[in-house]
Coordinates of C-alpha atoms and ligand atoms in Angstrom, one line a residue:
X1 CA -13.1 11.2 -22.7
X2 CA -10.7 13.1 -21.6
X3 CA -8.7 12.3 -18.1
X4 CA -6.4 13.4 -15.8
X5 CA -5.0 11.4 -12.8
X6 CA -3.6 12.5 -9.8
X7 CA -0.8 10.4 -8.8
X8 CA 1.1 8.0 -10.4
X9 CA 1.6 4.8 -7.9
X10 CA 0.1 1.9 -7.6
X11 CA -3.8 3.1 -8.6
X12 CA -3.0 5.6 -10.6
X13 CA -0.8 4.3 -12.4
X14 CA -2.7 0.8 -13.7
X15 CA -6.2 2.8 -13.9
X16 CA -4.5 5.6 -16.4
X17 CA -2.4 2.7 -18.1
X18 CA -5.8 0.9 -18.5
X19 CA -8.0 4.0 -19.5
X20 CA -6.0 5.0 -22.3
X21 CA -5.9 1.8 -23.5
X22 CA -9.7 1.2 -23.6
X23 CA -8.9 4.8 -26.0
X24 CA -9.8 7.5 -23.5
X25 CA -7.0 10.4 -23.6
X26 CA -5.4 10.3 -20.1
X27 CA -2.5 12.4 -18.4
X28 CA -1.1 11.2 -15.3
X29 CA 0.3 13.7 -12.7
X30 CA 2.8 13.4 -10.1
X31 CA 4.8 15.4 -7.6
X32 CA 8.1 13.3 -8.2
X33 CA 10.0 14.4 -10.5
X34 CA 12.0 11.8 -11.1
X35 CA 9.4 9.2 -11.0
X36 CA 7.7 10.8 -14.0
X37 CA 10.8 11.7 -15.7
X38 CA 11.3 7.3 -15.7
X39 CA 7.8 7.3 -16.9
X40 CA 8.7 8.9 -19.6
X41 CA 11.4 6.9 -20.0
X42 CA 9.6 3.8 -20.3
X43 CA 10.7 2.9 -16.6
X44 CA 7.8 1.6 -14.1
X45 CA 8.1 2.4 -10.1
X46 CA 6.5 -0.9 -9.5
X47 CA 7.0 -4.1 -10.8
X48 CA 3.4 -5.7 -12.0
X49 CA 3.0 -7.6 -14.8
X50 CA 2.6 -6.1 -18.6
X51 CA 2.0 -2.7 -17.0
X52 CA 5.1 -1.6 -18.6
X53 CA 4.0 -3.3 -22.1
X54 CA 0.6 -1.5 -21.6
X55 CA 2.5 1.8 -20.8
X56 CA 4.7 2.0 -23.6
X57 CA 1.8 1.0 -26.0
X58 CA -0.4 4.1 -25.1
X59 CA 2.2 6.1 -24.7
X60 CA 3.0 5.4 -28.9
X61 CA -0.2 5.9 -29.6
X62 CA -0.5 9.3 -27.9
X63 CA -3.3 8.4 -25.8
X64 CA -1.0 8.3 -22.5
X65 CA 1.5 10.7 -21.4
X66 CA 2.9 12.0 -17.8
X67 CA 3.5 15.3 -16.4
X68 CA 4.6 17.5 -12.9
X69 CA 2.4 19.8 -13.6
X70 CA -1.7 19.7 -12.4
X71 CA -2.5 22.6 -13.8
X72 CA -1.9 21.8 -17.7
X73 CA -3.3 18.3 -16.9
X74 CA -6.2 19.2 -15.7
X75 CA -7.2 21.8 -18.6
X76 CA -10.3 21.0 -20.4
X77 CA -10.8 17.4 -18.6
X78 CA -14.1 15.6 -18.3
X79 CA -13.0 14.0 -15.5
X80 CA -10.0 14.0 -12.9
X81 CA -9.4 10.9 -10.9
X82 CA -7.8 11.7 -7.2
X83 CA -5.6 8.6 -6.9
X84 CA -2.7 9.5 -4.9
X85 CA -1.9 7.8 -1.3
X86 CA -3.5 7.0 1.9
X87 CA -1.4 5.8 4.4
X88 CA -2.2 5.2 8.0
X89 CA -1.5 8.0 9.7
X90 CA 1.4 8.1 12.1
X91 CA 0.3 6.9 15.6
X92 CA -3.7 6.6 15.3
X93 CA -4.3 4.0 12.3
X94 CA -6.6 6.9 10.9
X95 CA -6.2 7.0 7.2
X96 CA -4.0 9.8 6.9
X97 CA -5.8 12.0 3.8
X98 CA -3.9 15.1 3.9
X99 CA -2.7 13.9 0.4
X100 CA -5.9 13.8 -0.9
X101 CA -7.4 17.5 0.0
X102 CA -3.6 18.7 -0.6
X103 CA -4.7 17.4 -4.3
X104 CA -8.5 18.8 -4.2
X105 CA -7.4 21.8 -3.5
X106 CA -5.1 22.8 -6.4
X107 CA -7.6 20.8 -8.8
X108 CA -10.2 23.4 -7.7
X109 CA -8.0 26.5 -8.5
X110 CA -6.6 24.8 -12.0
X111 CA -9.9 23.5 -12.9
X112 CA -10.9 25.9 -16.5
X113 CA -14.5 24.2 -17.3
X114 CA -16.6 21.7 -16.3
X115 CA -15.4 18.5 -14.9
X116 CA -16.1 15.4 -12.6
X117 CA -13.5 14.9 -10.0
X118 CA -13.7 11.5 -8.8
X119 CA -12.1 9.8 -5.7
X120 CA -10.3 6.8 -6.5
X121 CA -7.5 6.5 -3.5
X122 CA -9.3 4.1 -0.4
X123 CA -10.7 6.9 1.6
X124 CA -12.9 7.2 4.9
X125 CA -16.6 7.8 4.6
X126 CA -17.3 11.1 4.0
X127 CA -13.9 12.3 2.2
X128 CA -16.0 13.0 -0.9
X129 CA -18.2 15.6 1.2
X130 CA -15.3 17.2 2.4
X131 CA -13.3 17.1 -1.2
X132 CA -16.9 18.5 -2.4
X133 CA -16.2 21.3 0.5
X134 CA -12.4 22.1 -0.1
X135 CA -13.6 22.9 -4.1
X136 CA -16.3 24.8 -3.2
X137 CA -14.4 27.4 -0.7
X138 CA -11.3 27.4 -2.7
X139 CA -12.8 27.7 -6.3
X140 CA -17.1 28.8 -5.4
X141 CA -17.7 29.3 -9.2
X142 CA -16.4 25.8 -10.2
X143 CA -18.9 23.8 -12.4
X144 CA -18.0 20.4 -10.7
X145 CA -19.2 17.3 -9.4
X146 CA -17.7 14.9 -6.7
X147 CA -17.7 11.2 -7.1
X148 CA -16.5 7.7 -5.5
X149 CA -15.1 5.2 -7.8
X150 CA -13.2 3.0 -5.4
X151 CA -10.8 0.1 -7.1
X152 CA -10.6 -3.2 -6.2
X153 CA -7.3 -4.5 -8.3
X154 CA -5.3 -6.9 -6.7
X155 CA -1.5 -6.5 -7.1
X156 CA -0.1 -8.9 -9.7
X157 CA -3.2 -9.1 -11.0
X158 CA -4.2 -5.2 -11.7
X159 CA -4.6 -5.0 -15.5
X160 CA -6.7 -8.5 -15.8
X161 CA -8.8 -7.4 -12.5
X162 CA -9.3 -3.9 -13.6
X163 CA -10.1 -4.9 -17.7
X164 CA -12.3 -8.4 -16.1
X165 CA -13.8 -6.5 -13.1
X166 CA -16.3 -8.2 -10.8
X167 CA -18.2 -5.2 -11.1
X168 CA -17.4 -1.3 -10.6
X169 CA -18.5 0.5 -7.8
X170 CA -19.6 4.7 -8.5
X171 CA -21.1 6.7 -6.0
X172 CA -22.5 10.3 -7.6
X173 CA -25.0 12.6 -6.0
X174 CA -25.7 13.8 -9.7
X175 CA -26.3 13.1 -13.2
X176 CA -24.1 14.7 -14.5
X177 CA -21.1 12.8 -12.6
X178 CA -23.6 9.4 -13.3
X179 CA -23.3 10.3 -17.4
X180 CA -19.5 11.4 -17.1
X181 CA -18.7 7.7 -15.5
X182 CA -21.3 6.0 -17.5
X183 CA -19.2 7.1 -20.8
X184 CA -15.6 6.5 -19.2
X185 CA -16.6 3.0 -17.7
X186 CA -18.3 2.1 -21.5
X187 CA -15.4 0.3 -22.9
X188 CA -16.4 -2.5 -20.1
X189 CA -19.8 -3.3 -21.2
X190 CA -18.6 -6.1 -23.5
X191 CA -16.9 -7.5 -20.7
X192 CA -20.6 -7.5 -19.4
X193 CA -19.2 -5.5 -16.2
X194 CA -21.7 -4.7 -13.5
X195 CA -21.9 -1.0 -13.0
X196 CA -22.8 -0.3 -9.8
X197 CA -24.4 3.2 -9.1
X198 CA -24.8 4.4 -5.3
X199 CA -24.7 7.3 -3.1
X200 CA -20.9 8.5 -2.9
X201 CA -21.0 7.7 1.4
X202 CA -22.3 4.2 0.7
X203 CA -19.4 3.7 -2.4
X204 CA -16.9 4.7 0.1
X205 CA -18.1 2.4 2.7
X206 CA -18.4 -0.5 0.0
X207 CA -14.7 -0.8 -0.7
X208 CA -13.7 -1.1 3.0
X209 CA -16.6 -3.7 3.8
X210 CA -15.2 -5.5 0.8
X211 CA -11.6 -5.9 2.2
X212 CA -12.6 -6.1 5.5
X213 CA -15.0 -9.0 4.6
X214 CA -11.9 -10.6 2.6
X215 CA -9.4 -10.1 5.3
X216 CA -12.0 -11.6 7.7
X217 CA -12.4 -14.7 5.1
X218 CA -8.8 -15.5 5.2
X219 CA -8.4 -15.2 9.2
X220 CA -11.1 -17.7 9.4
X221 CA -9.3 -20.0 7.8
X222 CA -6.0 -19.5 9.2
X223 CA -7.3 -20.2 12.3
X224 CA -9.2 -23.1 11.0
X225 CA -5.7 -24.1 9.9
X226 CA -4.6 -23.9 13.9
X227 CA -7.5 -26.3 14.7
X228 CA -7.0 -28.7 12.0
X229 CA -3.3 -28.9 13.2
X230 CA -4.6 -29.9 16.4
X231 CA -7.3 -32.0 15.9
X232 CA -5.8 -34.1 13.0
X233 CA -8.3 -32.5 10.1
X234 CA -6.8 -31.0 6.7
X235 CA -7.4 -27.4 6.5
X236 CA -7.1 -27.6 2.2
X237 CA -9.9 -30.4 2.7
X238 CA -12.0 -28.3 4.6
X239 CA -11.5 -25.1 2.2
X240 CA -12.6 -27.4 -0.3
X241 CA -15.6 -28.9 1.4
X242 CA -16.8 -25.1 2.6
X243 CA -15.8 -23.4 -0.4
X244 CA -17.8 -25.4 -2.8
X245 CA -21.0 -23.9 -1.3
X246 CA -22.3 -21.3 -3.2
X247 CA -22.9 -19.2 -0.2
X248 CA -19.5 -19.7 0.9
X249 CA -17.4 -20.0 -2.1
X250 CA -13.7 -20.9 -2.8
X251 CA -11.7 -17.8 -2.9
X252 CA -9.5 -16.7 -0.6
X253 CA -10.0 -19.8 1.8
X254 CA -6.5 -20.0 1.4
X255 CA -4.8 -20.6 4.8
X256 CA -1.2 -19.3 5.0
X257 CA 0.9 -16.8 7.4
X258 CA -1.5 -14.0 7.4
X259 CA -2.6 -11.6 5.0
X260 CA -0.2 -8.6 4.4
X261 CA 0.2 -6.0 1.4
X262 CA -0.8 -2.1 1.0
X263 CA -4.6 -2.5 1.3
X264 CA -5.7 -5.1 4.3
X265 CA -3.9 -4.1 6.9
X266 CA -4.3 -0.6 6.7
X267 CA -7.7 -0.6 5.5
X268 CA -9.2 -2.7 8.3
X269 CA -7.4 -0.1 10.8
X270 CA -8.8 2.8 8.9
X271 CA -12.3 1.2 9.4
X272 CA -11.9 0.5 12.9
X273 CA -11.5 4.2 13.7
X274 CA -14.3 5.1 11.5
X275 CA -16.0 2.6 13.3
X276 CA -14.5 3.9 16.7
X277 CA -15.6 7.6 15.6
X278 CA -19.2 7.0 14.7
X279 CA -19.6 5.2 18.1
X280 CA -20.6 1.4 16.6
X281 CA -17.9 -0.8 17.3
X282 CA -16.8 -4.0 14.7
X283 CA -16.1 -5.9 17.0
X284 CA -15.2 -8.8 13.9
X285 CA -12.8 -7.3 12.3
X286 CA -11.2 -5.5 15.7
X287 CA -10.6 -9.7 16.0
X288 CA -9.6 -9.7 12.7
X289 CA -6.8 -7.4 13.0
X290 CA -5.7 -8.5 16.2
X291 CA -5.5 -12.5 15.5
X292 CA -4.1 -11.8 11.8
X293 CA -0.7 -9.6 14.0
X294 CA -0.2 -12.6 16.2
X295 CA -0.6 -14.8 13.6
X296 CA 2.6 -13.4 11.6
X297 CA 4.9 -13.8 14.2
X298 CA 3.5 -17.0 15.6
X299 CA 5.0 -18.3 12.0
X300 CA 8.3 -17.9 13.5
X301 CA 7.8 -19.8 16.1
X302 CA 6.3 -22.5 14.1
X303 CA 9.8 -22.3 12.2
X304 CA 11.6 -23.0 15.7
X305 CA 9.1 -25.6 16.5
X306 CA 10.0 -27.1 13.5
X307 CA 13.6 -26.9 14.0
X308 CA 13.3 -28.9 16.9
X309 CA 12.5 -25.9 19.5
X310 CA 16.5 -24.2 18.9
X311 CA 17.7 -21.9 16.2
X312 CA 20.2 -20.1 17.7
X313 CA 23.3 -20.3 15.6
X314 CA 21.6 -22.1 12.7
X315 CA 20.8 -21.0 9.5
X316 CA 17.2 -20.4 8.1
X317 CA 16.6 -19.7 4.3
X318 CA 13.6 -18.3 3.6
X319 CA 11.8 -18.4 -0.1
X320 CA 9.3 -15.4 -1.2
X321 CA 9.4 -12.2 1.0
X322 CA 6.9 -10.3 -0.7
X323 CA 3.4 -10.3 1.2
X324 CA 2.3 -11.9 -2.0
X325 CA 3.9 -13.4 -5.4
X326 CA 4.3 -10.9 -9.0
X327 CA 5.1 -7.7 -6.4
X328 CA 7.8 -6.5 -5.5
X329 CA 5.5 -4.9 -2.8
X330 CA 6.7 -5.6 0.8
X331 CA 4.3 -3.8 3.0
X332 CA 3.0 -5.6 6.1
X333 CA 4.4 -8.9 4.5
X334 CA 4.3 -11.7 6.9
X335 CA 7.9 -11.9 6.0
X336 CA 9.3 -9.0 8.2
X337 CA 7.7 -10.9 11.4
X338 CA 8.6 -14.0 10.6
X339 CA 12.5 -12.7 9.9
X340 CA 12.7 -10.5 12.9
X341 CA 10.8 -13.5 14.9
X342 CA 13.6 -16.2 14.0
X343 CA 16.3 -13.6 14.7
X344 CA 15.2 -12.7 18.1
X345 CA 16.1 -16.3 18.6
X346 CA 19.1 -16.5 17.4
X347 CA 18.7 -17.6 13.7
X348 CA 20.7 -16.3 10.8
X349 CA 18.8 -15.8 7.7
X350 CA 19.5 -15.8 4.2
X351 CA 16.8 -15.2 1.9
X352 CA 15.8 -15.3 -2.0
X353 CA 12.8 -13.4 -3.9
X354 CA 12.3 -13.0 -7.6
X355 CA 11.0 -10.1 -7.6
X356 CA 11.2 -8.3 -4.4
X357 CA 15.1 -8.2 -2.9
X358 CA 15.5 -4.6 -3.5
X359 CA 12.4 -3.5 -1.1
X360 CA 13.0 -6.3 1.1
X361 CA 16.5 -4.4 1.5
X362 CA 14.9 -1.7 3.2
X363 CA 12.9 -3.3 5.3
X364 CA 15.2 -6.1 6.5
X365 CA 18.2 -6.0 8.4
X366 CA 21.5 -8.5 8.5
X367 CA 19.5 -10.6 5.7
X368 CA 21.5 -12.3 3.4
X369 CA 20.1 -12.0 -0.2
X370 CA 20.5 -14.9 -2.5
X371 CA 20.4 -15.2 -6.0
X372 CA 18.2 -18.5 -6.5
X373 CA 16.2 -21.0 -4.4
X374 CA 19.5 -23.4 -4.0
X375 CA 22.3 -20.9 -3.2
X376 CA 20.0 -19.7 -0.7
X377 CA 19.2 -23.4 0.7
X378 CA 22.9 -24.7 0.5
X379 CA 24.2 -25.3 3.8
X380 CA 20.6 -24.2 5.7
X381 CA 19.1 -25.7 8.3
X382 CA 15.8 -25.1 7.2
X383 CA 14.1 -23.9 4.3
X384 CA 11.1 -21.9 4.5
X385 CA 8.8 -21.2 1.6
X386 CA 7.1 -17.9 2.6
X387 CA 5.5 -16.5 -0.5
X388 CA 3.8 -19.0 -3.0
X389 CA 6.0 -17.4 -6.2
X390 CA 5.1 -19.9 -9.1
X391 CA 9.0 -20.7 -9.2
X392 CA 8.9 -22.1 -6.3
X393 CA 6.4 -24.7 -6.9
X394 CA 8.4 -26.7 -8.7
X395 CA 11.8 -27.3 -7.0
X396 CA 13.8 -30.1 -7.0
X397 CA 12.9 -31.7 -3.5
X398 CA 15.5 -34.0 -4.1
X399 CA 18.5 -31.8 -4.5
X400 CA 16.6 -29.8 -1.6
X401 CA 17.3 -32.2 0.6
X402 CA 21.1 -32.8 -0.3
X403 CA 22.1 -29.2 -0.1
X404 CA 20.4 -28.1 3.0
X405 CA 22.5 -29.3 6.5
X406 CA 19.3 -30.5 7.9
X407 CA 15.9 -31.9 6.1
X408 CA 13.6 -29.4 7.2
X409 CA 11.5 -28.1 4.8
X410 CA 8.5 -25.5 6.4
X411 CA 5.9 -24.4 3.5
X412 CA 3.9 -21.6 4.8
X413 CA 1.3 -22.1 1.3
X414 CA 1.2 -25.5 1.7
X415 CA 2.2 -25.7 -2.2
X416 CA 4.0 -29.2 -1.7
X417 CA 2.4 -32.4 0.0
X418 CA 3.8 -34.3 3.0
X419 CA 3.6 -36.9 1.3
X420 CA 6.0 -35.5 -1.9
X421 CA 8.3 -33.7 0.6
X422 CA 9.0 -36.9 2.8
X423 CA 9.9 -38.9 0.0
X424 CA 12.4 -36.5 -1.3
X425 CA 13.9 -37.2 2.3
X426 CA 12.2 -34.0 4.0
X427 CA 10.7 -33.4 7.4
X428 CA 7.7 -31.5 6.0
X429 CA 5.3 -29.0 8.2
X430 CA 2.6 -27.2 6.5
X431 CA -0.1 -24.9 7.3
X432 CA -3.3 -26.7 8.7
X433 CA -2.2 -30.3 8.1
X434 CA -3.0 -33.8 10.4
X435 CA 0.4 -33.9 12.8
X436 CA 0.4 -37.5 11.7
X437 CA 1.1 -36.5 8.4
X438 CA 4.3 -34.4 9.2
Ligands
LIG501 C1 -6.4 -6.6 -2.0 C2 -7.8 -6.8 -2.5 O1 -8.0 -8.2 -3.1 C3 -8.1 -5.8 -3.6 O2 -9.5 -6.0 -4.0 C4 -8.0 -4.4 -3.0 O3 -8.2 -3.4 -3.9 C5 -6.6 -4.3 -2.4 O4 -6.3 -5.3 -1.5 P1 -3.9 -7.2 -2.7 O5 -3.5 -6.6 -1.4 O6 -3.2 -6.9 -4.0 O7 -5.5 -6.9 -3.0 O8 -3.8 -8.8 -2.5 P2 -4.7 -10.0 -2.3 O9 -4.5 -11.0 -3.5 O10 -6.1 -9.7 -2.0 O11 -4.0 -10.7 -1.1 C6 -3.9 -10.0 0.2 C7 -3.2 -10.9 1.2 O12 -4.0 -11.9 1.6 C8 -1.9 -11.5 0.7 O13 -0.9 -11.4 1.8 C9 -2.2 -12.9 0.4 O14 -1.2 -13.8 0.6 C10 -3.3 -13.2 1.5 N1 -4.2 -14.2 1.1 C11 -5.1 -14.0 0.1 C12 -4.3 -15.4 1.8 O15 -3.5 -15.6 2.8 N2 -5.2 -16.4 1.5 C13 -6.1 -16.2 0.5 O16 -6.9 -17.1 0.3 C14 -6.0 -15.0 -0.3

């Protein structure tokens, strides 16, 4: 088949990467310049793993290449994939989709023959019917169809999630869009891949019940964790003993400083208005939202608490900044509360991250960036472990404890035992643990 995709960033990027590498003939399109000018280069925007690997082995093999311009991309296609951005829009949360008719719109009047375009970015019910209506008054001859194909690929993860899916979501209102995704989706039959056919409204709605229903799983347990603390329980005992029921499963039962990244938070604000618009409220995930924003900068207080209730003047270094680990995504990361939460009180903070120092930069002020765990630890008054990189879970707790100025070792991923940390010499608090135990 033969594909062009519409923006090159996250999405668009790993789904063209992947497509051409299942053999499909793919260009990717993008506005920036320079961003596809390093593309060409062999240079990736993002950091996720093997993307660039995966990148640089389609392009060789001529079944992946990168261009400014929509028109040429777009000639002769089977199928055009809208996968460029949808931010919350300035002031109201809405999802802000000016983006994606910006892109319908010249896709109608470069479109030469038949040809499927499908919407990929995370987009409010009812986008599709409005993409189907911007093609149809810009270009009324256009043979084309309009479908939903939502993605579900975690970051870090993207290539394994989108080549292993759980199962692939397409919402058509006609064969021909049905037989178009059928034949592009193929490659994923071996994998035994659930295709999922729907109506393109309940596709759209599908993806942001899924993340919604995800972000709602992990505030659950976070503030399971907040009971646990108080009542003497172990929130990774009662994941454990709720997750092994079928019903309830174990993913994403971890309890930790709150759920950040590109997707959760602005999807479940994007839902709300939808919600808000169609007159039904959601009333769980308006909880949701609102206890998962407390939550992030309660961690800085549990920092001070730890501390012994005063940080002014004292040194905090905090490991992992990224909302997750293998990003260098920093987008609603719990880190940017926590950081700004600490220095309200007074704190100075020094930070490392493998990965993610360069966006932390513009995101975080008077940080200073380390170069490894221990430089960052030396001298500290606490260390903080904020994102669960895999580095991290394996420091020396010994040498931990000699270098910092005071034992105090906060681990917001509760990827160390109290147990461990105390007999390194370290006054351990974790996330959801018996007070006893600290
Ligand atoms: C998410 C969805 O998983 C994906 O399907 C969707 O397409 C985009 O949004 P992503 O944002 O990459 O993917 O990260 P994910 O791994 O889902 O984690 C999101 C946040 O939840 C992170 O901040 C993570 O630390 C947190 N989290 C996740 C927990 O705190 N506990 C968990 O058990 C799982």
């Amino acid at each position: 088949m033969r594909i062009a995709m519409i923006g090159t960033g996250y999405v668009g990027l790993v789904s063209g990467a992947c497509f051409s590498d299942f053999g499909h003939q793919v260009v990717c399109v993008d506005k920036d310049a320079d961003k596809i000018a390093a593309l060409r280069d062999g240079v990736m925007p993002i950091y996720e793993p093997g993307l660039e690997g995966l990148v640089e082995h389609n392009v060789g093999g001529g079944r992946l290449s990168f261009t400014t311009d929509l028109a040429e991309a777009v000639d002769g296609v089977d199928a055009v994939f809208i996968a460029v951005g949808t931010p919350s829009r300035r002031g109201d949360g809405h999802a802000d989709l000016s983006y994606v008719y910006a892109a319908a719109r010249e896709i109608a009047t470069a479109l030469t023959g038949p040809a499927v375009v499908v919407t990929k970015s995370t987009v409010p019910v009812g986008t599709g019917d409005e993409v189907e209506r911007l093609i149809r008054e810009t270009a009324p001859d256009a043979e084309v169809s309009v479908a939903s194909n939502p993605e579900f690929l975690r970051e870090g993860a993207a290539i394994a999630d989108f080549k292993h899916p759980d199962r692939i979501v397409v919402g058509v209102e006609d064969d021909h869009a049905r037989d178009v995704l059928e034949a592009i989706y193929r490659p994923l039959n071996l994998n035994k891949a659930p295709l999922l056919f729907t109506t393109r409204r309940t596709a759209e709605v599908i993806k942001y019940a899924a993340n919604a229903f995800l972000a709602t799983k992990i505030t659950f347990i976070n503030e399971m964790a907040d009971l646990c603390e108080e009542v003497g329980a172990d929130v990774q005992s009662v994941s454990r003993g709720i997750g092994l029921d079928n019903r309830i499963g174990p993913k994403f039962l971890h309890a930790g400083p709150g759920y950040g990244g590109s997707c959760f938070p602005k999807d479940t604000l994007a839902l709300l208005k939808t919600a808000e618009d169609a007159q039904v409220p959601l009333r769980i995930v308006e909880s949701v939202v609102k206890v998962n924003d407390a939550r992030k900068r309660a961690m800085g207080r549990k920092v001070v608490k730890a501390m012994n209730g005063d940080v002014r003047g004292k040194t905090v270094a905090l490991l992992g900044l990224t909302f997750k680990p293998n990003t260098d995504d920093m987008r609603d990361s719990p880190a940017i509360s926590i950081v700004q939460a600490l220095q309200d009180e007074g704190a100075k903070i020094r930070a490392y991250d493998p990965e993610g120092t360069e966006q932390a930069k513009l995101v975080l002020e008077n940080v200073d960036f380390c170069d490894d765990p221990y430089t960052a630890a030396d001298g500290a008054d606490a260390l903080v472990i904020v994102t669960e990189w895999d580095q991290f879970r394996a420091l020396d707790l010994k040498r931990v404890t000699d270098i910092l100025n005071q034992p105090v070792l906060v681990d917001l991923r509760n990827i160390y035992s109290a147990d461990e940390a105390n007999q390194a010499g370290l006054r351990y608090t974790g996330i959801g643990q018996p007070k006893k135990a600290v």
